mmCIF file of C-alpha atoms in Angstrom:
data_model
loop_
_atom_site.group_PDB
_atom_site.id
_atom_site.type_symbol
_atom_site.label_atom_id
_atom_site.label_comp_id
_atom_site.label_asym_id
_atom_site.label_seq_id
_atom_site.Cartn_x
_atom_site.Cartn_y
_atom_site.Cartn_z
ATOM 1 C CA UNK P 1 196.219 -3.188 77.769
ATOM 2 C CA UNK P 2 198.221 -0.447 79.234
ATOM 3 C CA UNK P 3 200.887 -0.618 76.413
ATOM 4 C CA UNK P 4 197.957 -0.446 73.921
ATOM 5 C CA UNK P 5 196.507 2.541 75.762
ATOM 6 C CA UNK P 6 199.962 4.440 75.417
ATOM 7 C CA UNK P 7 200.096 3.530 71.707
ATOM 8 C CA UNK P 8 196.661 5.071 71.136
ATOM 9 C CA UNK P 9 197.719 8.234 73.053
ATOM 10 C CA UNK P 10 200.975 8.652 70.992
ATOM 11 C CA UNK P 11 198.642 8.174 67.684
ATOM 12 C CA UNK P 12 196.086 10.677 68.908
ATOM 13 C CA UNK P 13 198.702 13.275 70.091
ATOM 14 C CA UNK P 14 200.274 12.753 66.459
ATOM 15 C CA UNK P 15 197.064 13.551 64.614
ATOM 16 C CA UNK P 16 196.350 16.423 66.908
ATOM 17 C CA UNK P 17 199.918 17.702 66.096
ATOM 18 C CA UNK P 18 199.152 17.427 62.447
ATOM 19 C CA UNK P 19 195.740 18.866 62.675
ATOM 20 C CA UNK P 20 193.733 15.726 61.541
ATOM 21 C CA UNK P 21 190.687 14.356 63.133
ATOM 22 C CA UNK P 22 191.058 10.782 64.293
ATOM 23 C CA UNK P 23 188.085 9.803 62.266
ATOM 24 C CA UNK P 24 189.602 11.120 59.111
ATOM 25 C CA UNK P 25 192.981 9.604 59.568
ATOM 26 C CA UNK P 26 194.110 7.690 56.331
ATOM 27 C CA UNK P 27 196.958 5.657 55.096
ATOM 28 C CA UNK P 28 199.012 8.823 54.573
ATOM 29 C CA UNK P 29 198.801 9.841 58.223
ATOM 30 C CA UNK P 30 199.765 6.230 59.282
ATOM 31 C CA UNK P 31 202.909 6.532 56.914
ATOM 32 C CA UNK P 32 203.698 10.047 58.223
ATOM 33 C CA UNK P 33 203.487 8.421 61.931
ATOM 34 C CA UNK P 34 205.521 5.467 60.988
ATOM 35 C CA UNK P 35 208.321 7.938 59.906
ATOM 36 C CA UNK P 36 207.925 9.974 62.760
ATOM 37 C CA UNK P 37 207.948 7.115 65.328
ATOM 38 C CA UNK P 38 210.913 5.159 63.605
ATOM 39 C CA UNK P 39 213.314 7.688 62.407
ATOM 40 C CA UNK P 40 212.363 11.399 62.234
ATOM 41 C CA UNK P 41 215.008 13.637 63.646
ATOM 42 C CA UNK P 42 212.702 15.767 65.126
ATOM 43 C CA UNK P 43 211.469 12.974 67.445
ATOM 44 C CA UNK P 44 214.291 12.686 69.837
ATOM 45 C CA UNK P 45 212.383 9.387 71.380
ATOM 46 C CA UNK P 46 212.092 7.177 68.400
ATOM 47 C CA UNK P 47 211.274 3.431 68.865
ATOM 48 C CA UNK P 48 212.452 0.210 67.299
ATOM 49 C CA UNK P 49 210.430 -1.526 64.681
ATOM 50 C CA UNK P 50 208.965 -4.084 66.900
ATOM 51 C CA UNK P 51 207.644 -1.235 69.275
ATOM 52 C CA UNK P 52 205.908 0.345 66.256
ATOM 53 C CA UNK P 53 204.239 -3.157 65.545
ATOM 54 C CA UNK P 54 202.621 -2.743 68.780
ATOM 55 C CA UNK P 55 201.420 0.864 68.190
ATOM 56 C CA UNK P 56 199.989 -0.333 64.759
ATOM 57 C CA UNK P 57 198.353 -3.297 66.380
ATOM 58 C CA UNK P 58 196.580 -0.951 68.777
ATOM 59 C CA UNK P 59 195.638 1.517 66.287
ATOM 60 C CA UNK P 60 194.236 -1.152 64.055
ATOM 61 C CA UNK P 61 192.272 -2.826 66.922
ATOM 62 C CA UNK P 62 190.879 0.635 67.745
ATOM 63 C CA UNK P 63 189.721 1.315 64.305
ATOM 64 C CA UNK P 64 188.272 -2.235 63.769
ATOM 65 C CA UNK P 65 186.081 -1.364 66.595
ATOM 66 C CA UNK P 66 185.433 1.941 65.423
ATOM 67 C CA UNK P 67 184.203 0.864 62.184
ATOM 68 C CA UNK P 68 181.742 -1.414 63.642
ATOM 69 C CA UNK P 69 180.204 1.413 65.412
ATOM 70 C CA UNK P 70 180.927 4.459 63.711
ATOM 71 C CA UNK P 71 181.744 3.440 59.942
ATOM 72 C CA UNK P 72 185.181 4.900 60.212
ATOM 73 C CA UNK P 73 187.880 3.797 57.645
ATOM 74 C CA UNK P 74 190.769 1.776 59.284
ATOM 75 C CA UNK P 75 194.184 3.655 58.292
ATOM 76 C CA UNK P 76 195.704 0.131 58.853
ATOM 77 C CA UNK P 77 195.034 -2.112 55.614
ATOM 78 C CA UNK P 78 195.561 -5.666 55.284
ATOM 79 C CA UNK P 79 196.650 -7.476 52.058
ATOM 80 C CA UNK P 80 196.571 -11.008 50.913
ATOM 81 C CA UNK P 81 199.729 -12.373 49.582
ATOM 82 C CA UNK P 82 199.910 -15.367 47.228
ATOM 83 C CA UNK P 83 202.446 -18.083 48.738
ATOM 84 C CA UNK P 84 202.046 -20.943 46.215
ATOM 85 C CA UNK P 85 200.647 -21.680 42.801
ATOM 86 C CA UNK P 86 197.840 -23.772 44.125
ATOM 87 C CA UNK P 87 196.205 -20.541 45.732
ATOM 88 C CA UNK P 88 197.654 -20.447 49.128
ATOM 89 C CA UNK P 89 198.200 -17.043 50.681
ATOM 90 C CA UNK P 90 198.707 -15.304 53.900
ATOM 91 C CA UNK P 91 197.508 -11.774 55.005
ATOM 92 C CA UNK P 92 200.170 -9.078 55.913
ATOM 93 C CA UNK P 93 199.511 -5.591 57.216
ATOM 94 C CA UNK P 94 200.526 -2.523 55.289
ATOM 95 C CA UNK P 95 203.450 -0.355 56.906
ATOM 96 C CA UNK P 96 205.430 -3.185 58.367
ATOM 97 C CA UNK P 97 208.669 -1.703 59.281
ATOM 98 C CA UNK P 98 211.632 -3.116 57.033
ATOM 99 C CA UNK P 99 213.413 -3.492 60.687
ATOM 100 C CA UNK P 100 211.246 -6.732 61.306
ATOM 101 C CA UNK P 101 212.916 -8.555 58.505
ATOM 102 C CA UNK P 102 216.088 -6.533 58.033
ATOM 103 C CA UNK P 103 217.331 -3.108 58.673
ATOM 104 C CA UNK P 104 217.065 -0.312 56.107
ATOM 105 C CA UNK P 105 220.646 0.620 55.914
ATOM 106 C CA UNK P 106 223.034 1.429 53.370
ATOM 107 C CA UNK P 107 226.708 1.157 53.270
ATOM 108 C CA UNK P 108 229.888 3.133 52.013
ATOM 109 C CA UNK P 109 232.743 1.955 50.565
ATOM 110 C CA UNK P 110 236.207 3.232 52.049
ATOM 111 C CA UNK P 111 236.809 5.361 48.852
ATOM 112 C CA UNK P 112 233.172 6.599 48.775
ATOM 113 C CA UNK P 113 233.559 7.604 52.799
ATOM 114 C CA UNK P 114 236.657 9.603 52.018
ATOM 115 C CA UNK P 115 235.101 11.313 49.051
ATOM 116 C CA UNK P 116 232.098 12.246 50.954
ATOM 117 C CA UNK P 117 234.177 13.356 54.188
ATOM 118 C CA UNK P 118 236.712 15.454 52.071
ATOM 119 C CA UNK P 119 233.816 17.267 49.980
ATOM 120 C CA UNK P 120 231.389 17.551 53.057
ATOM 121 C CA UNK P 121 233.699 18.330 55.903
ATOM 122 C CA UNK P 122 236.962 19.304 54.714
ATOM 123 C CA UNK P 123 236.117 21.737 51.865
ATOM 124 C CA UNK P 124 237.800 19.962 49.146
ATOM 125 C CA UNK P 125 236.886 19.888 45.483
ATOM 126 C CA UNK P 126 236.236 17.070 43.575
ATOM 127 C CA UNK P 127 239.595 17.561 42.083
ATOM 128 C CA UNK P 128 240.871 16.846 45.533
ATOM 129 C CA UNK P 129 242.260 20.448 46.169
ATOM 130 C CA UNK P 130 241.154 22.523 49.059
ATOM 131 C CA UNK P 131 238.391 25.308 48.023
ATOM 132 C CA UNK P 132 239.697 28.746 48.302
ATOM 133 C CA UNK P 133 236.345 29.871 49.863
ATOM 134 C CA UNK P 134 236.467 27.176 52.682
ATOM 135 C CA UNK P 135 236.150 28.250 56.412
ATOM 136 C CA UNK P 136 236.274 25.065 58.273
ATOM 137 C CA UNK P 137 236.515 26.433 61.991
ATOM 138 C CA UNK P 138 235.418 22.889 63.192
ATOM 139 C CA UNK P 139 236.883 20.824 60.371
ATOM 140 C CA UNK P 140 239.260 18.661 62.942
ATOM 141 C CA UNK P 141 236.595 17.939 65.285
ATOM 142 C CA UNK P 142 234.019 17.031 62.631
ATOM 143 C CA UNK P 143 236.443 14.904 60.710
ATOM 144 C CA UNK P 144 237.682 13.147 63.960
ATOM 145 C CA UNK P 145 233.989 12.423 64.824
ATOM 146 C CA UNK P 146 232.864 10.723 61.728
ATOM 147 C CA UNK P 147 236.269 8.788 61.226
ATOM 148 C CA UNK P 148 235.530 7.773 64.808
ATOM 149 C CA UNK P 149 232.018 6.310 63.624
ATOM 150 C CA UNK P 150 233.443 4.867 60.664
ATOM 151 C CA UNK P 151 236.618 3.259 62.461
ATOM 152 C CA UNK P 152 234.812 2.098 65.703
ATOM 153 C CA UNK P 153 231.289 1.090 64.659
ATOM 154 C CA UNK P 154 229.726 2.971 67.608
ATOM 155 C CA UNK P 155 226.264 4.141 67.383
ATOM 156 C CA UNK P 156 225.930 7.985 67.268
ATOM 157 C CA UNK P 157 224.670 8.158 70.784
ATOM 158 C CA UNK P 158 227.483 6.276 72.196
ATOM 159 C CA UNK P 159 230.278 8.106 70.319
ATOM 160 C CA UNK P 160 228.913 11.518 70.967
ATOM 161 C CA UNK P 161 228.786 10.995 74.813
ATOM 162 C CA UNK P 162 232.447 9.947 75.058
ATOM 163 C CA UNK P 163 234.432 11.894 77.909
ATOM 164 C CA UNK P 164 237.949 13.050 77.491
ATOM 165 C CA UNK P 165 239.375 10.541 79.851
ATOM 166 C CA UNK P 166 237.659 7.486 78.048
ATOM 167 C CA UNK P 167 239.724 8.178 74.690
ATOM 168 C CA UNK P 168 243.130 6.208 74.897
ATOM 169 C CA UNK P 169 246.361 7.927 74.354
ATOM 170 C CA UNK P 170 247.607 6.966 70.760
ATOM 171 C CA UNK P 171 250.488 4.397 71.166
ATOM 172 C CA UNK P 172 252.335 2.113 68.708
ATOM 173 C CA UNK P 173 249.568 -0.376 68.656
ATOM 174 C CA UNK P 174 247.165 -0.223 65.686
ATOM 175 C CA UNK P 175 244.268 -0.686 67.856
ATOM 176 C CA UNK P 176 243.677 0.794 71.428
ATOM 177 C CA UNK P 177 240.815 -0.361 73.692
ATOM 178 C CA UNK P 178 238.137 1.725 75.416
ATOM 179 C CA UNK P 179 234.763 1.092 76.735
ATOM 180 C CA UNK P 180 231.106 2.394 76.072
ATOM 181 C CA UNK P 181 229.179 3.138 79.421
ATOM 182 C CA UNK P 182 226.527 1.112 80.129
ATOM 183 C CA UNK P 183 224.462 4.314 80.688
ATOM 184 C CA UNK P 184 225.221 5.463 77.083
ATOM 185 C CA UNK P 185 224.756 2.000 75.390
ATOM 186 C CA UNK P 186 221.773 0.917 73.693
ATOM 187 C CA UNK P 187 219.883 -1.403 75.981
ATOM 188 C CA UNK P 188 222.144 -0.310 78.782
ATOM 189 C CA UNK P 189 224.580 -2.876 77.734
ATOM 190 C CA UNK P 190 228.330 -1.530 78.101
ATOM 191 C CA UNK P 191 231.030 -3.030 76.217
ATOM 192 C CA UNK P 192 234.683 -2.755 75.011
ATOM 193 C CA UNK P 193 235.417 -1.055 71.786
ATOM 194 C CA UNK P 194 238.328 -0.644 69.750
ATOM 195 C CA UNK P 195 239.646 2.642 68.124
ATOM 196 C CA UNK P 196 242.052 2.583 65.212
ATOM 197 C CA UNK P 197 245.473 4.294 65.521
ATOM 198 C CA UNK P 198 244.492 6.976 62.910
ATOM 199 C CA UNK P 199 241.225 7.837 64.786
ATOM 200 C CA UNK P 200 243.147 8.054 67.943
ATOM 201 C CA UNK P 201 245.770 10.636 66.500
ATOM 202 C CA UNK P 202 242.751 12.718 65.208
ATOM 203 C CA UNK P 203 240.917 12.811 68.291
ATOM 204 C CA UNK P 204 244.163 13.418 70.424
ATOM 205 C CA UNK P 205 245.138 16.462 67.983
ATOM 206 C CA UNK P 206 241.428 17.878 68.467
ATOM 207 C CA UNK P 207 241.686 17.442 72.172
ATOM 208 C CA UNK P 208 244.857 18.908 72.788
ATOM 209 C CA UNK P 209 246.010 21.142 69.860
ATOM 210 C CA UNK P 210 242.788 21.804 67.718
ATOM 211 C CA UNK P 211 239.762 23.781 67.887
ATOM 212 C CA UNK P 212 238.710 22.443 71.341
ATOM 213 C CA UNK P 213 241.202 24.121 73.136
ATOM 214 C CA UNK P 214 240.328 27.460 71.723
ATOM 215 C CA UNK P 215 236.617 26.746 72.282
ATOM 216 C CA UNK P 216 237.124 25.896 76.052
ATOM 217 C CA UNK P 217 239.155 29.259 76.410
ATOM 218 C CA UNK P 218 236.201 31.149 74.631
ATOM 219 C CA UNK P 219 233.902 29.592 77.188
ATOM 220 C CA UNK P 220 236.174 30.219 80.173
ATOM 221 C CA UNK P 221 236.395 33.797 79.254
ATOM 222 C CA UNK P 222 232.724 34.124 79.080
ATOM 223 C CA UNK P 223 232.525 32.409 82.449
ATOM 224 C CA UNK P 224 229.889 29.612 80.892
ATOM 225 C CA UNK P 225 231.142 26.856 83.029
ATOM 226 C CA UNK P 226 230.603 28.419 86.351
ATOM 227 C CA UNK P 227 226.942 29.092 85.412
ATOM 228 C CA UNK P 228 226.163 25.405 84.832
ATOM 229 C CA UNK P 229 223.514 24.235 87.235
ATOM 230 C CA UNK P 230 224.167 20.988 89.074
ATOM 231 C CA UNK P 231 227.584 20.371 87.782
ATOM 232 C CA UNK P 232 230.037 17.718 89.086
ATOM 233 C CA UNK P 233 233.784 18.405 89.349
ATOM 234 C CA UNK P 234 236.122 15.476 88.908
ATOM 235 C CA UNK P 235 238.649 15.329 91.505
ATOM 236 C CA UNK P 236 240.418 11.937 90.979
ATOM 237 C CA UNK P 237 240.100 9.158 88.347
ATOM 238 C CA UNK P 238 240.676 5.785 89.488
ATOM 239 C CA UNK P 239 241.879 2.829 87.747
ATOM 240 C CA UNK P 240 238.532 0.843 88.198
ATOM 241 C CA UNK P 241 236.370 3.457 86.211
ATOM 242 C CA UNK P 242 235.187 5.140 89.086
ATOM 243 C CA UNK P 243 235.374 9.051 89.858
ATOM 244 C CA UNK P 244 235.794 10.978 93.099
ATOM 245 C CA UNK P 245 233.352 13.930 92.266
ATOM 246 C CA UNK P 246 232.242 17.133 94.312
ATOM 247 C CA UNK P 247 229.027 18.758 93.332
ATOM 248 C CA UNK P 248 228.226 22.447 93.071
ATOM 249 C CA UNK P 249 227.204 22.403 96.905
ATOM 250 C CA UNK P 250 230.504 20.806 98.098
ATOM 251 C CA UNK P 251 229.237 17.469 98.484
ATOM 252 C CA UNK P 252 231.853 14.552 97.654
ATOM 253 C CA UNK P 253 230.744 11.099 96.328
ATOM 254 C CA UNK P 254 232.319 8.324 94.274
ATOM 255 C CA UNK P 255 230.494 7.523 91.026
ATOM 256 C CA UNK P 256 231.380 5.201 88.224
ATOM 257 C CA UNK P 257 231.824 5.788 84.627
ATOM 258 C CA UNK P 258 229.197 3.203 83.475
ATOM 259 C CA UNK P 259 226.662 4.919 85.604
ATOM 260 C CA UNK P 260 226.967 8.304 84.044
ATOM 261 C CA UNK P 261 224.388 9.206 81.416
ATOM 262 C CA UNK P 262 224.726 11.792 78.647
ATOM 263 C CA UNK P 263 222.911 14.417 80.744
ATOM 264 C CA UNK P 264 225.267 13.887 83.715
ATOM 265 C CA UNK P 265 228.189 13.656 81.598
ATOM 266 C CA UNK P 266 227.423 17.018 80.006
ATOM 267 C CA UNK P 267 227.650 18.483 83.376
ATOM 268 C CA UNK P 268 231.189 16.865 84.419
ATOM 269 C CA UNK P 269 234.144 19.231 84.801
ATOM 270 C CA UNK P 270 237.664 19.261 86.015
ATOM 271 C CA UNK P 271 239.979 21.977 87.070
ATOM 272 C CA UNK P 272 242.723 23.193 84.915
ATOM 273 C CA UNK P 273 244.975 26.110 84.815
ATOM 274 C CA UNK P 274 242.432 28.373 83.130
ATOM 275 C CA UNK P 275 239.671 27.308 85.196
ATOM 276 C CA UNK P 276 236.784 24.696 84.645
ATOM 277 C CA UNK P 277 237.123 22.347 81.601
ATOM 278 C CA UNK P 278 234.148 20.119 80.311
ATOM 279 C CA UNK P 279 235.036 16.358 80.222
ATOM 280 C CA UNK P 280 232.636 15.952 77.544
ATOM 281 C CA UNK P 281 234.919 15.416 74.569
ATOM 282 C CA UNK P 282 232.803 17.003 71.676
ATOM 283 C CA UNK P 283 232.406 20.706 72.126
ATOM 284 C CA UNK P 284 230.339 23.299 70.079
ATOM 285 C CA UNK P 285 232.471 26.601 68.713
ATOM 286 C CA UNK P 286 231.446 28.284 72.013
ATOM 287 C CA UNK P 287 232.785 25.678 74.358
ATOM 288 C CA UNK P 288 229.503 24.103 75.283
ATOM 289 C CA UNK P 289 229.073 20.211 74.983
ATOM 290 C CA UNK P 290 227.592 19.162 71.865
ATOM 291 C CA UNK P 291 224.696 16.953 71.951
ATOM 292 C CA UNK P 292 223.976 14.057 69.927
ATOM 293 C CA UNK P 293 221.114 15.703 67.871
ATOM 294 C CA UNK P 294 223.246 18.622 66.793
ATOM 295 C CA UNK P 295 225.555 16.005 64.768
ATOM 296 C CA UNK P 296 222.585 15.314 62.625
ATOM 297 C CA UNK P 297 223.061 18.987 61.217
ATOM 298 C CA UNK P 298 226.618 18.550 60.599
ATOM 299 C CA UNK P 299 225.647 15.633 58.525
ATOM 300 C CA UNK P 300 222.909 17.488 56.646
ATOM 301 C CA UNK P 301 225.359 20.369 55.807
ATOM 302 C CA UNK P 302 227.864 17.970 54.735
ATOM 303 C CA UNK P 303 225.364 16.246 52.466
ATOM 304 C CA UNK P 304 224.106 19.697 50.956
ATOM 305 C CA UNK P 305 227.875 20.473 50.162
ATOM 306 C CA UNK P 306 228.499 16.960 48.620
ATOM 307 C CA UNK P 307 225.309 17.142 46.735
ATOM 308 C CA UNK P 308 226.353 20.535 45.216
ATOM 309 C CA UNK P 309 229.859 19.584 44.287
ATOM 310 C CA UNK P 310 228.819 16.242 42.491
ATOM 311 C CA UNK P 311 225.965 17.850 40.627
ATOM 312 C CA UNK P 312 228.224 20.477 39.351
ATOM 313 C CA UNK P 313 230.622 17.817 38.150
ATOM 314 C CA UNK P 314 227.777 15.487 37.202
ATOM 315 C CA UNK P 315 228.888 12.699 39.587
ATOM 316 C CA UNK P 316 227.006 9.738 41.037
ATOM 317 C CA UNK P 317 224.789 10.681 43.949
ATOM 318 C CA UNK P 318 226.391 10.340 47.316
ATOM 319 C CA UNK P 319 225.461 10.818 50.859
ATOM 320 C CA UNK P 320 225.870 9.798 54.247
ATOM 321 C CA UNK P 321 223.679 9.269 57.651
ATOM 322 C CA UNK P 322 225.409 8.444 60.838
ATOM 323 C CA UNK P 323 224.154 4.861 61.260
ATOM 324 C CA UNK P 324 225.685 4.147 57.626
ATOM 325 C CA UNK P 325 229.015 4.628 59.137
ATOM 326 C CA UNK P 326 228.188 1.692 61.585
ATOM 327 C CA UNK P 327 227.257 -0.636 58.895
ATOM 328 C CA UNK P 328 230.348 0.436 56.695
ATOM 329 C CA UNK P 329 232.483 -0.551 59.736
ATOM 330 C CA UNK P 330 230.799 -3.942 59.853
ATOM 331 C CA UNK P 331 231.061 -4.401 56.097
ATOM 332 C CA UNK P 332 234.902 -3.781 56.232
ATOM 333 C CA UNK P 333 235.540 -6.074 59.020
ATOM 334 C CA UNK P 334 233.591 -8.921 57.519
ATOM 335 C CA UNK P 335 235.851 -8.751 54.557
ATOM 336 C CA UNK P 336 238.960 -8.930 56.816
ATOM 337 C CA UNK P 337 237.492 -11.589 59.116
ATOM 338 C CA UNK P 338 236.186 -13.798 56.026
ATOM 339 C CA UNK P 339 239.880 -13.510 54.456
ATOM 340 C CA UNK P 340 241.699 -14.496 57.795
ATOM 341 C CA UNK P 341 239.076 -17.285 58.266
ATOM 342 C CA UNK P 342 239.724 -18.463 54.762
ATOM 343 C CA UNK P 343 243.399 -18.497 54.988
ATOM 344 C CA UNK P 344 243.035 -20.809 58.002
ATOM 345 C CA UNK P 345 241.081 -23.265 56.313
ATOM 346 C CA UNK P 346 242.998 -24.238 53.333
ATOM 347 C CA UNK P 347 241.785 -28.182 52.777
ATOM 348 C CA UNK P 348 238.055 -27.431 51.575
ATOM 349 C CA UNK P 349 236.119 -29.104 49.068
ATOM 350 C CA UNK P 350 234.325 -27.354 46.327
ATOM 351 C CA UNK P 351 230.984 -27.854 47.884
ATOM 352 C CA UNK P 352 232.263 -26.696 51.233
ATOM 353 C CA UNK P 353 233.611 -23.465 49.577
ATOM 354 C CA UNK P 354 230.432 -22.654 48.191
ATOM 355 C CA UNK P 355 228.792 -23.032 51.679
ATOM 356 C CA UNK P 356 231.589 -21.355 53.238
ATOM 357 C CA UNK P 357 229.668 -18.180 54.084
ATOM 358 C CA UNK P 358 227.331 -20.153 56.262
ATOM 359 C CA UNK P 359 230.069 -21.894 58.262
ATOM 360 C CA UNK P 360 231.641 -18.630 59.415
ATOM 361 C CA UNK P 361 230.314 -18.767 62.639
ATOM 362 C CA UNK P 362 233.439 -17.233 64.271
ATOM 363 C CA UNK P 363 233.482 -14.433 61.920
ATOM 364 C CA UNK P 364 229.705 -13.523 62.903
ATOM 365 C CA UNK P 365 230.540 -13.664 66.619
ATOM 366 C CA UNK P 366 233.406 -11.492 66.146
ATOM 367 C CA UNK P 367 231.195 -8.868 64.251
ATOM 368 C CA UNK P 368 228.450 -9.064 66.937
ATOM 369 C CA UNK P 369 231.218 -8.182 69.517
ATOM 370 C CA UNK P 370 232.416 -5.303 67.571
ATOM 371 C CA UNK P 371 228.891 -3.876 67.022
ATOM 372 C CA UNK P 372 227.604 -4.759 70.410
ATOM 373 C CA UNK P 373 224.736 -7.073 69.241
ATOM 374 C CA UNK P 374 223.307 -9.525 71.959
ATOM 375 C CA UNK P 375 223.007 -11.997 69.048
ATOM 376 C CA UNK P 376 225.346 -13.064 66.225
ATOM 377 C CA UNK P 377 222.133 -14.122 64.316
ATOM 378 C CA UNK P 378 220.985 -10.546 64.204
ATOM 379 C CA UNK P 379 224.311 -9.649 62.526
ATOM 380 C CA UNK P 380 224.187 -12.310 60.161
ATOM 381 C CA UNK P 381 220.711 -11.849 59.119
ATOM 382 C CA UNK P 382 219.893 -8.206 59.343
ATOM 383 C CA UNK P 383 223.043 -6.211 58.726
ATOM 384 C CA UNK P 384 225.301 -7.808 56.231
ATOM 385 C CA UNK P 385 222.596 -8.839 53.360
ATOM 386 C CA UNK P 386 225.052 -7.683 50.498
ATOM 387 C CA UNK P 387 227.079 -10.915 51.341
ATOM 388 C CA UNK P 388 224.327 -13.496 51.133
ATOM 389 C CA UNK P 389 224.959 -13.855 47.332
ATOM 390 C CA UNK P 390 228.785 -14.059 47.463
ATOM 391 C CA UNK P 391 230.826 -17.061 47.248
ATOM 392 C CA UNK P 392 234.211 -17.002 49.272
ATOM 393 C CA UNK P 393 236.535 -17.422 46.061
ATOM 394 C CA UNK P 394 234.929 -13.849 44.957
ATOM 395 C CA UNK P 395 235.964 -12.472 48.147
ATOM 396 C CA UNK P 396 239.352 -13.897 48.217
ATOM 397 C CA UNK P 397 240.147 -13.419 44.665
ATOM 398 C CA UNK P 398 240.593 -9.552 45.018
ATOM 399 C CA UNK P 399 242.682 -9.952 48.496
ATOM 400 C CA UNK P 400 246.307 -9.643 48.281
ATOM 401 C CA UNK P 401 248.581 -10.160 51.512
ATOM 402 C CA UNK P 402 249.077 -6.910 53.542
ATOM 403 C CA UNK P 403 247.835 -4.655 50.544
ATOM 404 C CA UNK P 404 245.304 -2.145 51.985
ATOM 405 C CA UNK P 405 244.042 -1.084 48.371
ATOM 406 C CA UNK P 406 243.288 -4.664 47.707
ATOM 407 C CA UNK P 407 240.930 -4.702 50.883
ATOM 408 C CA UNK P 408 239.346 -1.712 49.404
ATOM 409 C CA UNK P 409 238.835 -3.068 45.886
ATOM 410 C CA UNK P 410 237.098 -6.060 47.808
ATOM 411 C CA UNK P 411 234.845 -3.972 49.848
ATOM 412 C CA UNK P 412 233.964 -2.183 46.490
ATOM 413 C CA UNK P 413 233.356 -5.468 44.679
ATOM 414 C CA UNK P 414 230.835 -6.416 47.320
ATOM 415 C CA UNK P 415 228.584 -3.675 46.343
ATOM 416 C CA UNK P 416 228.682 -4.007 42.588
ATOM 417 C CA UNK P 417 225.115 -4.273 41.819
ATOM 418 C CA UNK P 418 223.857 -3.776 45.324
ATOM 419 C CA UNK P 419 221.660 -0.762 45.568
ATOM 420 C CA UNK P 420 222.327 -0.701 49.418
ATOM 421 C CA UNK P 421 226.039 -0.036 48.963
ATOM 422 C CA UNK P 422 227.106 3.508 48.068
ATOM 423 C CA UNK P 423 230.479 3.482 45.973
ATOM 424 C CA UNK P 424 230.548 7.007 44.706
ATOM 425 C CA UNK P 425 230.526 5.606 41.087
ATOM 426 C CA UNK P 426 227.946 5.352 38.412
#
């Protein structure tokens, strides 16, 4: 009952905010409420599809009662859907979130991602040349950030809250390992993640040679860091992911990186030759920590630039949201893992080959690990719908050994005829 009461309060607060009386609410208000609860950028505390269904159940029950006593129309409508030729049917409620069955997501092929990034964040023209009017003061930061999302599969809240000491130094390995802190991960489940060599190089350049250094210098000159209330200064980084810190009152303590949530991380500093420096990796132009919600503006501006460039050239529509890069990561690794598994099973019958996609348990567990899902079944059923109709032969036919371009053709082929996958082509 307490959960239902909270749902009704949120609903009534929403109606008050949009200036609609509770007894005048219609399906239109319910649709707007659904969008606000699930995905609106103006709402920093959006909920899962399952939580919204609890809200909807509470709203429906309230209006069922109100209809009996006040004659009020119920904004939550029920529909009967036929299930058989013999007249069978089931009742379903309108406004069911797509996330209850599958995530409402789209993917970008590697080629489409590079086009979007180059047009939107690097100031390139569709001909692949730098635009003469481009002034990208934070180009290195923005490209490192989106390449990181595309290359790690992290959620935007996880990647945006990384500290400088959590980014591994680029080495000779193709992949380097780091960890998402429990306090920053969805559901409080910290995990290991892997960073591609090129992404490590981009982040390292931004951190030591790029625009971040200048941003820190501007903030130090303006004395911004000394004005931060409740700041912590790290004096020592231990090998077990613990820090020796001193607060602004001089008290010392030992804290775990896993326990530091984004708000605390934004107040973490270390002393360097020029004064204080934030440990928060991603900084605004003025040197202050860049919060998660600010990145949505970066994507909005990039999408506007891409739309303008492609409209001028009569190109196919292309856009990107942060979570699309996470699913693009999953799509790419599915192709790689499927090919590897296929090469390891050379003696399959024709029937086994047709059913192979349902036998790739190790592939799904690999992807669940990379994406941080608790269940491999969630990964299989929700996130990788474009693969459900594919035969393994179709995947392998385009894959030449050690040929990067063949992998990208493979990913592009997955998206042919699938409206969820953006390829950048008509």
